[in-house]
Amino acid sequence: MGGYGDVQMLNEDGTRMDGRRPDELRKIEIEAGVVPVADGSARVQWGSNLAIAAVYGPMEAHPRKISRQDRCVLDVRYNMAPFSVTDRIRPGFNRRSREIGKVTANALESVVQLELYPRSKIRVEIEILTAEAGTRCCGITAAAVALADAGIPMRDLLVSVASGKINDTVVLDLDKPEDNYGQADLPVGILPNSGELAFLQMDGDLSVEEYDLAMVYNMKATKEIHELQKAALAARYENRGEQ
Ligand code: CDP
C-alpha cells in the first residue's frame, strides 16, 4: 500500500487497468480434494494467486503444551513458495507469514466446532504457489474448503475477500499494481450464511462512507465466492460416490 493517490489507475470510463468494474472480482476457480494424502484439501486460483490448503487431523495435540483440555487447537501455517513472486522469497517463516498464519487461525476458530475435539489439534497448511496481492484471502478461502473436505464440523464456511481504495474510488479485490499504488486495503473474513465477521484488517485510511461501500462490495463478493466453495465441495462429493 504505497498511498500514491496520484498514479492513475482508472480508465476514463471508470473501469480499472485490467478492465474490471469497481465491484468486480478477479476470476476465481476452486477445487476440493487436490492433495491425495491429506484428510482434506483445496486449490484456489484467484487471478494470478494460487493457493493449496491441506488439512490433517483431528489428531492428538503435540507438543503437549499446546493442548487444551476443553477444545481442539488449530495449528495453522501460511507459507509463500520461494518462486511465488519475481524476487525469490527466502524459504522458512518470517514475521509476515507468522502474522498471516495467526490471523488465519483466529478466523478459522470462528467456524470450526473446536469443542468437539478436546486435547486434539487440526493441522492446516497453506502454501502460496504464486502471489499477486490478496494471498491471505486466497489462502483462508482455500483452508475453509479444505476443512469442510476433511469432514470437520463447522458452524459455517468462511470466505475471505478484500476491498480497497484507488484514486479516491472504492474497488473490490485489489490486484498487485492497485495494492502497490492504492490508498487503502480492507481484507475481511465473513461467515457467508450469517454474514458475521471473523476478521478485519485495514491498511490505509477510509472514511465511514468509503468503509460502508467497501463492506457492501465485500459482502456481495462473499456470496459469489461461497457459491464456488459449495460447488467445489459438491463436485468432490459426487466424485467420491463414483469411486
Ligand atoms: O498477499 P496479501 O495481500 O494478503 O498480503 P500483503 O502482505 O499485503 O502482500 C501483498 C503482495 O505483495 C503479495 O500478495 C505478494 O504478491 C507481494 N509480496 C512480495 O512480492 N514479496 C513478499 N515478501 C511479500 C509479499
Short mmCIF file of C-alpha atoms and ligand atoms in Angstrom, two decimals:
data_model
loop_
_atom_site.label_atom_id
_atom_site.label_comp_id
_atom_site.label_asym_id
_atom_site.label_seq_id
_atom_site.Cartn_x
_atom_site.Cartn_y
_atom_site.Cartn_z
CA MET A 1 0.00 0.00 0.00
CA GLY A 2 2.05 2.88 -1.29
CA GLY A 3 -0.67 5.52 -0.95
CA TYR A 4 0.26 7.17 -4.26
CA GLY A 5 -3.18 8.61 -4.96
CA ASP A 6 -1.73 10.43 -7.99
CA VAL A 7 -0.84 7.29 -10.00
CA GLN A 8 -3.75 7.00 -12.43
CA MET A 9 -5.29 3.54 -12.11
CA LEU A 10 -8.76 4.10 -13.50
CA ASN A 11 -9.72 4.44 -17.16
CA GLU A 12 -11.94 7.30 -18.33
CA ASP A 13 -14.99 5.01 -18.40
CA GLY A 14 -14.47 4.11 -14.72
CA THR A 15 -13.04 0.65 -15.39
CA ARG A 16 -9.72 -0.48 -13.94
CA MET A 17 -6.41 -1.17 -15.71
CA ASP A 18 -7.31 -4.85 -16.16
CA GLY A 19 -10.80 -3.94 -17.46
CA ARG A 20 -12.73 -4.82 -14.29
CA ARG A 21 -15.57 -2.70 -12.94
CA PRO A 22 -15.01 -1.28 -9.43
CA ASP A 23 -17.17 -4.01 -7.85
CA GLU A 24 -15.79 -6.92 -9.91
CA LEU A 25 -13.69 -9.80 -8.59
CA ARG A 26 -10.75 -11.31 -10.40
CA LYS A 27 -11.55 -14.74 -11.89
CA ILE A 28 -11.74 -17.38 -9.16
CA GLU A 29 -11.61 -21.16 -9.51
CA ILE A 30 -11.96 -23.55 -6.56
CA GLU A 31 -11.33 -27.29 -6.46
CA ALA A 32 -11.61 -29.58 -3.44
CA GLY A 33 -9.59 -32.75 -2.82
CA VAL A 34 -6.31 -31.98 -4.60
CA VAL A 35 -3.81 -33.46 -2.10
CA PRO A 36 -4.44 -37.22 -2.02
CA VAL A 37 -2.60 -37.90 1.25
CA ALA A 38 -4.35 -35.15 3.23
CA ASP A 39 -7.62 -35.61 5.13
CA GLY A 40 -8.97 -32.60 3.26
CA SER A 41 -7.59 -30.16 0.73
CA ALA A 42 -8.41 -27.42 -1.73
CA ARG A 43 -6.92 -25.39 -4.54
CA VAL A 44 -7.93 -21.77 -5.10
CA GLN A 45 -6.81 -19.93 -8.20
CA TRP A 46 -7.69 -16.27 -7.68
CA GLY A 47 -6.46 -14.07 -10.53
CA SER A 48 -2.74 -14.89 -10.55
CA ASN A 49 -2.77 -16.08 -6.93
CA LEU A 50 -2.63 -19.82 -6.45
CA ALA A 51 -3.09 -21.38 -3.00
CA ILE A 52 -3.18 -25.02 -1.94
CA ALA A 53 -4.55 -25.81 1.53
CA ALA A 54 -4.19 -29.21 3.19
CA VAL A 55 -5.80 -30.35 6.45
CA TYR A 56 -4.62 -33.19 8.68
CA GLY A 57 -6.49 -34.39 11.76
CA PRO A 58 -8.04 -34.14 14.25
CA MET A 59 -5.09 -35.81 15.98
CA GLU A 60 -3.61 -35.80 19.49
CA ALA A 61 -2.22 -32.33 20.30
CA HIS A 62 1.60 -32.30 20.24
CA PRO A 63 3.64 -30.77 21.75
CA ARG A 64 1.67 -31.25 24.99
CA LYS A 65 1.97 -27.57 25.98
CA ILE A 66 -0.32 -26.51 23.10
CA SER A 67 -3.04 -28.97 24.18
CA ARG A 68 -6.31 -27.57 25.63
CA GLN A 69 -8.50 -29.62 28.00
CA ASP A 70 -11.77 -28.34 26.59
CA ARG A 71 -11.12 -27.88 22.88
CA CYS A 72 -9.12 -28.60 19.81
CA VAL A 73 -6.35 -26.24 18.68
CA LEU A 74 -5.78 -25.17 15.10
CA ASP A 75 -2.16 -25.40 14.06
CA VAL A 76 -2.06 -23.13 11.01
CA ARG A 77 0.87 -22.38 8.73
CA TYR A 78 0.89 -19.93 5.83
CA ASN A 79 3.88 -20.06 3.54
CA MET A 80 4.83 -18.43 0.24
CA ALA A 81 6.88 -20.65 -2.05
CA PRO A 82 10.31 -19.18 -2.96
CA PHE A 83 9.20 -18.99 -6.61
CA SER A 84 5.79 -17.41 -5.86
CA VAL A 85 6.95 -13.87 -6.71
CA THR A 86 9.65 -12.49 -9.03
CA ASP A 87 12.00 -11.65 -6.13
CA ARG A 88 12.86 -15.06 -4.68
CA ILE A 89 11.43 -15.46 -1.17
CA ARG A 90 13.82 -16.90 1.37
CA PRO A 91 12.47 -20.29 2.49
CA GLY A 92 11.19 -20.50 6.06
CA PHE A 93 8.84 -18.42 8.13
CA ASN A 94 9.13 -14.69 8.62
CA ARG A 95 7.19 -12.04 10.52
CA ARG A 96 4.65 -11.57 7.73
CA SER A 97 3.94 -15.29 7.27
CA ARG A 98 3.56 -15.79 11.04
CA GLU A 99 1.17 -12.85 11.23
CA ILE A 100 -0.96 -14.19 8.35
CA GLY A 101 -0.90 -17.68 9.93
CA LYS A 102 -2.20 -16.22 13.19
CA VAL A 103 -4.91 -14.14 11.51
CA THR A 104 -5.96 -17.24 9.55
CA ALA A 105 -6.09 -19.40 12.70
CA ASN A 106 -8.17 -16.82 14.57
CA ALA A 107 -10.58 -16.52 11.64
CA LEU A 108 -10.98 -20.30 11.25
CA GLU A 109 -11.60 -20.63 15.01
CA SER A 110 -14.83 -18.69 14.43
CA VAL A 111 -16.26 -21.52 12.34
CA VAL A 112 -14.66 -24.83 13.38
CA GLN A 113 -16.51 -26.61 16.23
CA LEU A 114 -13.39 -26.91 18.33
CA GLU A 115 -15.24 -28.07 21.46
CA LEU A 116 -15.96 -31.42 19.79
CA TYR A 117 -12.29 -32.48 19.92
CA PRO A 118 -10.75 -31.72 23.33
CA ARG A 119 -6.95 -32.23 23.69
CA SER A 120 -6.65 -32.53 19.90
CA LYS A 121 -5.22 -30.48 17.10
CA ILE A 122 -6.02 -29.97 13.46
CA ARG A 123 -3.14 -29.05 11.19
CA VAL A 124 -3.90 -26.57 8.41
CA GLU A 125 -1.12 -25.94 5.90
CA ILE A 126 -1.48 -23.16 3.34
CA GLU A 127 1.05 -22.92 0.55
CA ILE A 128 1.02 -19.95 -1.80
CA LEU A 129 2.44 -21.09 -5.13
CA THR A 130 2.02 -17.80 -6.97
CA ALA A 131 1.28 -14.44 -5.37
CA GLU A 132 -0.22 -11.30 -6.82
CA ALA A 133 -1.85 -9.44 -3.86
CA GLY A 134 -4.63 -10.87 -1.74
CA THR A 135 -2.92 -14.14 -0.84
CA ARG A 136 -4.29 -14.17 2.73
CA CYS A 137 -7.84 -14.04 1.29
CA CYS A 138 -7.00 -16.76 -1.23
CA GLY A 139 -5.41 -18.97 1.48
CA ILE A 140 -8.21 -18.56 4.03
CA THR A 141 -10.88 -19.27 1.41
CA ALA A 142 -8.95 -22.42 0.44
CA ALA A 143 -8.46 -23.51 4.08
CA ALA A 144 -12.21 -23.32 4.77
CA VAL A 145 -12.92 -25.63 1.81
CA ALA A 146 -10.12 -28.00 2.89
CA LEU A 147 -11.58 -28.22 6.43
CA ALA A 148 -15.04 -28.99 5.04
CA ASP A 149 -13.48 -31.54 2.67
CA ALA A 150 -11.86 -33.20 5.71
CA GLY A 151 -15.34 -33.56 7.25
CA ILE A 152 -14.55 -31.26 10.19
CA PRO A 153 -17.83 -29.99 11.73
CA MET A 154 -18.19 -26.25 11.14
CA ARG A 155 -20.82 -23.66 12.05
CA ASP A 156 -20.50 -22.09 8.62
CA LEU A 157 -17.98 -21.88 5.79
CA LEU A 158 -15.58 -18.93 5.77
CA VAL A 159 -14.89 -16.59 2.87
CA SER A 160 -12.11 -14.04 2.83
CA VAL A 161 -12.04 -11.13 0.42
CA ALA A 162 -10.73 -7.56 0.34
CA SER A 163 -11.89 -4.20 -0.94
CA GLY A 164 -9.76 -1.09 -1.04
CA LYS A 165 -9.32 2.38 -2.46
CA ILE A 166 -7.52 3.57 -5.58
CA ASN A 167 -7.68 7.14 -6.93
CA ASP A 168 -10.22 8.01 -4.22
CA THR A 169 -12.50 5.27 -5.54
CA VAL A 170 -13.55 2.19 -3.58
CA VAL A 171 -12.85 -1.01 -5.53
CA LEU A 172 -13.23 -4.72 -4.85
CA ASP A 173 -10.31 -7.16 -4.82
CA LEU A 174 -7.10 -5.17 -5.45
CA ASP A 175 -4.57 -6.68 -7.82
CA LYS A 176 -0.82 -6.12 -7.43
CA PRO A 177 -0.45 -2.66 -9.05
CA GLU A 178 -3.60 -1.49 -7.21
CA ASP A 179 -2.18 -2.84 -3.95
CA ASN A 180 1.17 -1.12 -4.60
CA TYR A 181 -0.18 2.28 -5.58
CA GLY A 182 -3.57 2.26 -3.85
CA GLN A 183 -4.64 4.21 -0.79
CA ALA A 184 -6.32 1.53 1.35
CA ASP A 185 -6.93 -2.20 1.61
CA LEU A 186 -9.57 -3.87 3.80
CA PRO A 187 -9.31 -7.67 3.92
CA VAL A 188 -12.07 -9.39 5.88
CA GLY A 189 -13.26 -12.88 6.74
CA ILE A 190 -17.03 -13.36 6.55
CA LEU A 191 -19.27 -16.27 7.56
CA PRO A 192 -21.33 -16.47 4.36
CA ASN A 193 -24.60 -17.77 5.85
CA SER A 194 -24.80 -15.49 8.88
CA GLY A 195 -22.88 -12.51 7.47
CA GLU A 196 -20.81 -12.38 10.71
CA LEU A 197 -17.28 -11.00 10.56
CA ALA A 198 -14.47 -13.40 11.51
CA PHE A 199 -11.64 -10.92 11.00
CA LEU A 200 -10.98 -7.46 9.62
CA GLN A 201 -7.67 -5.76 8.89
CA MET A 202 -7.20 -2.29 7.48
CA ASP A 203 -4.20 -0.84 5.73
CA GLY A 204 -4.52 2.88 4.86
CA ASP A 205 -7.46 5.16 5.57
CA LEU A 206 -11.13 5.00 4.59
CA SER A 207 -13.90 7.46 5.51
CA VAL A 208 -17.03 5.98 7.12
CA GLU A 209 -18.84 6.18 3.76
CA GLU A 210 -15.95 4.51 1.94
CA TYR A 211 -15.78 1.80 4.60
CA ASP A 212 -19.51 1.14 4.23
CA LEU A 213 -19.20 0.81 0.44
CA ALA A 214 -16.14 -1.45 0.79
CA MET A 215 -18.17 -3.70 3.09
CA VAL A 216 -21.10 -3.76 0.63
CA TYR A 217 -18.63 -4.96 -2.04
CA ASN A 218 -17.08 -7.49 0.36
CA MET A 219 -20.50 -8.92 1.32
CA LYS A 220 -21.59 -9.20 -2.31
CA ALA A 221 -18.32 -10.92 -3.26
CA THR A 222 -18.67 -13.27 -0.28
CA LYS A 223 -21.92 -14.62 -1.73
CA GLU A 224 -20.27 -15.23 -5.13
CA ILE A 225 -17.24 -16.97 -3.60
CA HIS A 226 -19.45 -19.04 -1.29
CA GLU A 227 -21.26 -20.43 -4.35
CA LEU A 228 -17.88 -21.51 -5.81
CA GLN A 229 -16.89 -23.13 -2.50
CA LYS A 230 -20.16 -25.06 -2.32
CA ALA A 231 -19.88 -26.17 -5.97
CA ALA A 232 -16.31 -27.41 -5.36
CA LEU A 233 -17.42 -29.44 -2.33
CA ALA A 234 -20.47 -30.82 -4.18
CA ALA A 235 -18.27 -31.89 -7.12
CA ARG A 236 -15.88 -33.59 -4.72
CA TYR A 237 -18.75 -35.42 -3.01
CA GLU A 238 -20.08 -36.67 -6.36
CA ASN A 239 -16.62 -37.89 -7.43
CA ARG A 240 -16.21 -39.77 -4.15
CA GLY A 241 -19.55 -41.50 -4.79
CA GLU A 242 -18.23 -42.80 -8.11
CA GLN A 243 -15.02 -44.25 -6.63
O1 CDP B 1 -0.92 -11.24 -0.12
P1 CDP B 1 -1.63 -10.28 0.78
O2 CDP B 1 -2.25 -9.12 0.02
O3 CDP B 1 -2.61 -10.95 1.70
O4 CDP B 1 -0.54 -9.67 1.79
P2 CDP B 1 0.45 -8.40 1.62
O5 CDP B 1 1.45 -8.52 2.73
O6 CDP B 1 -0.36 -7.17 1.51
O7 CDP B 1 1.22 -8.67 0.27
C1 CDP B 1 0.76 -8.19 -0.95
C2 CDP B 1 1.52 -8.83 -2.08
O8 CDP B 1 2.88 -8.42 -2.06
C3 CDP B 1 1.58 -10.35 -2.05
O9 CDP B 1 0.40 -10.96 -2.47
C4 CDP B 1 2.73 -10.60 -2.98
O10 CDP B 1 2.30 -10.51 -4.33
C5 CDP B 1 3.67 -9.43 -2.66
N1 CDP B 1 4.76 -9.83 -1.76
C6 CDP B 1 6.04 -9.99 -2.31
O11 CDP B 1 6.21 -9.80 -3.50
N2 CDP B 1 7.07 -10.37 -1.50
C7 CDP B 1 6.89 -10.60 -0.19
N3 CDP B 1 7.91 -10.97 0.58
C8 CDP B 1 5.62 -10.44 0.38
C9 CDP B 1 4.57 -10.03 -0.44
#
